[in-house]
CSV table of C-alpha atoms and ligand atoms in Angstrom, one decimal:
chain,number,residue,atom,x,y,z
A,1,UNK,CA,-124.5,0.4,-116.3
A,2,UNK,CA,-127.4,-0.9,-114.2
A,3,UNK,CA,-127.3,-4.4,-113.0
A,4,UNK,CA,-130.5,-6.6,-113.2
A,5,UNK,CA,-128.9,-9.9,-112.2
A,6,UNK,CA,-129.1,-9.5,-108.4
A,7,UNK,CA,-131.9,-9.0,-106.0
A,8,UNK,CA,-130.1,-6.3,-104.2
A,9,UNK,CA,-130.3,-4.0,-107.1
A,10,UNK,CA,-133.6,-2.5,-108.1
A,11,UNK,CA,-135.1,0.4,-110.1
A,12,UNK,CA,-137.2,3.1,-108.6
A,13,UNK,CA,-138.8,6.4,-109.6
A,14,UNK,CA,-137.4,9.2,-107.5
A,15,UNK,CA,-140.7,11.2,-107.5
A,16,UNK,CA,-139.5,13.5,-110.2
A,17,UNK,CA,-139.9,11.1,-113.0
A,18,UNK,CA,-136.3,9.9,-113.0
A,19,UNK,CA,-135.7,6.2,-112.6
A,20,UNK,CA,-132.9,5.4,-110.2
A,21,UNK,CA,-131.0,2.3,-109.3
A,22,UNK,CA,-131.4,1.4,-105.7
A,23,UNK,CA,-129.2,-1.0,-103.7
A,24,UNK,CA,-130.8,-2.6,-100.7
A,25,UNK,CA,-130.1,-5.5,-98.4
A,26,UNK,CA,-131.8,-8.8,-98.9
A,27,UNK,CA,-133.7,-8.0,-95.7
A,28,UNK,CA,-135.1,-5.0,-97.5
A,29,UNK,CA,-133.8,-2.2,-95.2
A,30,UNK,CA,-131.3,0.4,-96.5
A,31,UNK,CA,-131.6,2.1,-99.8
A,32,UNK,CA,-129.0,4.0,-101.8
A,33,UNK,CA,-130.2,5.5,-105.0
A,34,UNK,CA,-128.3,6.8,-107.9
A,35,UNK,CA,-129.6,8.4,-111.1
A,36,UNK,CA,-129.6,5.9,-113.9
A,37,UNK,CA,-132.0,6.9,-116.7
A,38,UNK,CA,-135.1,9.1,-117.2
A,39,UNK,CA,-138.3,7.3,-117.6
A,40,UNK,CA,-140.5,9.4,-119.9
A,41,UNK,CA,-143.8,7.4,-120.4
A,42,UNK,CA,-142.4,4.0,-119.6
A,43,UNK,CA,-144.2,2.0,-117.1
A,44,UNK,CA,-142.7,1.6,-113.7
A,45,UNK,CA,-140.8,-1.6,-113.0
A,46,UNK,CA,-139.1,-2.6,-109.8
A,47,UNK,CA,-137.7,-5.7,-108.2
A,48,UNK,CA,-138.2,-6.1,-104.5
A,49,UNK,CA,-137.4,-8.8,-102.0
A,50,UNK,CA,-139.8,-8.4,-99.2
A,51,UNK,CA,-143.5,-7.8,-98.7
A,52,UNK,CA,-142.7,-4.6,-96.7
A,53,UNK,CA,-140.7,-3.3,-99.7
A,54,UNK,CA,-143.5,-4.2,-102.1
A,55,UNK,CA,-146.2,-2.4,-100.1
A,56,UNK,CA,-144.0,0.6,-99.5
A,57,UNK,CA,-143.2,0.9,-103.1
A,58,UNK,CA,-146.8,0.3,-104.2
A,59,UNK,CA,-147.9,3.1,-101.9
A,60,UNK,CA,-145.4,5.5,-103.5
A,61,UNK,CA,-147.1,4.9,-106.8
A,62,UNK,CA,-150.5,6.1,-105.4
A,63,UNK,CA,-152.5,3.3,-107.1
A,64,UNK,CA,-156.3,2.9,-107.0
A,65,UNK,CA,-156.0,-0.8,-108.0
A,66,UNK,CA,-153.6,-3.4,-106.7
A,67,UNK,CA,-153.4,-6.8,-108.4
A,68,UNK,CA,-151.5,-9.4,-106.3
A,69,UNK,CA,-150.2,-12.6,-107.6
A,70,UNK,CA,-150.8,-15.3,-105.0
A,71,UNK,CA,-147.8,-17.6,-105.0
A,72,UNK,CA,-145.4,-17.0,-103.3
A,73,UNK,CA,-146.1,-13.5,-102.0
A,74,UNK,CA,-149.4,-14.3,-100.4
A,75,UNK,CA,-148.9,-18.1,-99.8
A,76,UNK,CA,-146.3,-20.6,-100.7
A,77,UNK,CA,-146.9,-23.0,-103.6
A,78,UNK,CA,-147.0,-25.9,-101.2
A,79,UNK,CA,-148.9,-24.3,-98.4
A,80,UNK,CA,-152.3,-25.6,-97.4
A,81,UNK,CA,-155.7,-24.0,-97.3
A,82,UNK,CA,-155.1,-22.3,-93.9
A,83,UNK,CA,-151.9,-20.8,-95.1
A,84,UNK,CA,-153.7,-19.4,-98.1
A,85,UNK,CA,-156.5,-18.0,-96.1
A,86,UNK,CA,-154.1,-16.5,-93.5
A,87,UNK,CA,-151.9,-15.0,-96.3
A,88,UNK,CA,-154.9,-13.4,-98.0
A,89,UNK,CA,-156.2,-11.9,-94.8
A,90,UNK,CA,-152.7,-10.5,-93.9
A,91,UNK,CA,-151.9,-9.0,-97.3
A,92,UNK,CA,-155.4,-7.6,-97.7
A,93,UNK,CA,-155.3,-6.0,-94.3
A,94,UNK,CA,-152.0,-4.2,-95.2
A,95,UNK,CA,-153.0,-3.4,-98.7
A,96,UNK,CA,-156.2,-1.6,-97.5
A,97,UNK,CA,-154.0,0.8,-95.5
A,98,UNK,CA,-152.5,2.3,-98.7
A,99,UNK,CA,-154.3,5.6,-99.2
A,100,UNK,CA,-156.5,5.8,-102.2
A,101,UNK,CA,-156.7,2.1,-103.0
A,102,UNK,CA,-160.2,1.2,-104.2
A,103,UNK,CA,-159.7,-2.3,-105.5
A,104,UNK,CA,-157.5,-5.1,-104.2
A,105,UNK,CA,-157.4,-8.1,-106.6
A,106,UNK,CA,-155.7,-11.5,-106.0
A,107,UNK,CA,-155.0,-13.3,-109.3
A,108,UNK,CA,-153.5,-16.8,-109.6
A,109,UNK,CA,-153.2,-19.1,-112.5
A,110,UNK,CA,-153.7,-22.0,-110.1
A,111,UNK,CA,-157.0,-23.4,-109.0
A,112,UNK,CA,-156.6,-22.4,-105.3
A,113,UNK,CA,-159.3,-20.4,-103.7
A,114,UNK,CA,-160.0,-19.0,-100.3
A,115,UNK,CA,-162.3,-21.0,-98.1
A,116,UNK,CA,-164.6,-18.0,-97.6
A,117,UNK,CA,-165.3,-14.8,-99.4
A,118,UNK,CA,-162.8,-12.0,-98.6
A,119,UNK,CA,-164.3,-9.0,-96.8
A,120,UNK,CA,-162.7,-5.7,-97.9
A,121,UNK,CA,-165.2,-3.3,-96.2
A,122,UNK,CA,-164.1,0.0,-97.7
A,123,UNK,CA,-162.3,-1.6,-100.7
A,124,UNK,CA,-163.6,-3.9,-103.3
A,125,UNK,CA,-161.9,-7.3,-103.1
A,126,UNK,CA,-161.7,-9.7,-106.1
A,127,UNK,CA,-160.2,-13.1,-106.1
A,128,UNK,CA,-159.4,-14.8,-109.4
A,129,UNK,CA,-158.5,-18.4,-109.6
A,130,UNK,CA,-157.4,-19.9,-113.0
A,131,UNK,CA,-156.9,-16.3,-114.0
A,132,UNK,CA,-155.2,-17.1,-117.2
A,133,UNK,CA,-152.4,-14.5,-116.8
A,134,UNK,CA,-151.4,-12.8,-119.0
A,135,UNK,CA,-153.9,-13.7,-121.7
A,136,UNK,CA,-157.2,-12.8,-120.0
A,137,UNK,CA,-157.5,-9.1,-119.3
A,138,UNK,CA,-161.3,-8.7,-119.2
A,139,UNK,CA,-161.5,-9.3,-115.4
A,140,UNK,CA,-159.7,-6.0,-114.8
A,141,UNK,CA,-161.5,-3.9,-117.3
A,142,UNK,CA,-163.6,-2.0,-114.7
A,143,UNK,CA,-160.8,-1.5,-112.2
A,144,UNK,CA,-159.8,2.2,-111.6
A,145,UNK,CA,-156.4,3.4,-112.7
A,146,UNK,CA,-153.6,3.8,-112.0
A,147,UNK,CA,-153.0,0.2,-111.1
A,148,UNK,CA,-150.1,-1.9,-110.0
A,149,UNK,CA,-149.5,-5.6,-110.6
A,150,UNK,CA,-147.4,-7.3,-108.0
A,151,UNK,CA,-146.0,-10.8,-108.7
A,152,UNK,CA,-142.9,-12.9,-109.1
A,153,UNK,CA,-143.1,-13.8,-112.8
A,154,UNK,CA,-142.3,-11.4,-115.7
A,155,UNK,CA,-143.8,-13.8,-118.2
A,156,UNK,CA,-147.2,-13.8,-116.6
A,157,UNK,CA,-147.5,-11.0,-114.0
A,158,UNK,CA,-145.2,-8.6,-115.8
A,159,UNK,CA,-146.9,-9.3,-119.2
A,160,UNK,CA,-150.3,-8.7,-117.6
A,161,UNK,CA,-149.2,-5.4,-116.2
A,162,UNK,CA,-147.8,-4.4,-119.6
A,163,UNK,CA,-151.1,-5.3,-121.3
A,164,UNK,CA,-153.1,-3.4,-118.7
A,165,UNK,CA,-150.8,-0.4,-118.7
A,166,UNK,CA,-150.2,-0.9,-115.0
A,167,UNK,CA,-146.9,-0.6,-113.2
A,168,UNK,CA,-145.2,-3.9,-112.3
A,169,UNK,CA,-143.5,-4.6,-109.0
A,170,UNK,CA,-141.6,-7.9,-109.2
A,171,UNK,CA,-141.5,-9.7,-105.9
A,172,UNK,CA,-138.4,-11.9,-105.8
A,173,UNK,CA,-137.5,-13.6,-102.6
A,174,UNK,CA,-134.4,-15.7,-102.4
A,175,UNK,CA,-134.1,-17.4,-105.7
A,176,UNK,CA,-132.7,-20.5,-104.0
A,177,UNK,CA,-136.0,-21.1,-102.4
A,178,UNK,CA,-137.9,-21.3,-105.8
A,179,UNK,CA,-139.3,-24.7,-106.8
A,180,UNK,CA,-138.1,-25.9,-110.2
A,181,UNK,CA,-141.1,-24.8,-112.1
A,182,UNK,CA,-141.1,-21.2,-111.0
A,183,UNK,CA,-137.4,-21.1,-111.4
A,184,UNK,CA,-137.7,-22.0,-115.0
A,185,UNK,CA,-140.4,-19.5,-115.4
A,186,UNK,CA,-138.1,-16.9,-113.9
A,187,UNK,CA,-135.5,-17.6,-116.5
A,188,UNK,CA,-138.1,-17.3,-119.2
A,189,UNK,CA,-139.2,-14.0,-117.7
A,190,UNK,CA,-135.7,-12.7,-117.9
A,191,UNK,CA,-135.7,-13.5,-121.6
A,192,UNK,CA,-138.9,-11.6,-122.3
A,193,UNK,CA,-138.3,-8.7,-120.0
A,194,UNK,CA,-136.7,-6.5,-122.7
A,195,UNK,CA,-139.9,-6.9,-124.7
A,196,UNK,CA,-142.0,-5.7,-121.8
A,197,UNK,CA,-140.0,-3.0,-120.1
A,198,UNK,CA,-137.2,-0.8,-121.1
A,199,UNK,CA,-133.7,-2.0,-120.7
A,200,UNK,CA,-131.9,0.0,-118.0
A,201,UNK,CA,-128.9,1.8,-119.5
A,202,UNK,CA,-126.8,4.6,-118.3
B,301,MG,MG1,-146.4,-16.3,-108.8
């Protein structure tokens, strides 16, 4: 039986279409995979604890579009403008290095915005504030597929990925560091996850 209740367990495709359970440390280093279930046409879903893991896993999916949630992967909820600007520059610089990526989109339901337009050079960069995830999907209509949504909330980011037909990589740092609001959202997301993605079984 596959466990979903702990960050150190995650699901990954093994490159041959089989979904495997992977056990890794909280620091995101080692990985031990075991066959769990075959995926068929089901969208990819994975839980990852570090930005390094997220970007590595995203690269394995060979996406043309990456949609990043902003808080907390790019910037902490309570960070200031400079933290947001720096986080966006940092994540964008790394996302651009993934081969084949054409669009990098940052989407937050908050009102936060960067202090200056983001320069993507060889990739198209889109920043969406008050994005209305998961209800508003029109923003993403012209983005090339395949795409990946990366975020911490199943109820918003995961649901958006499901609606777009994108893979979903759930970024989950230490749950103890979550503020009360996102923590409640995380519990809500756990409730709706079976509706969005297949339950992992033997
Ligand atoms: Mg978030």
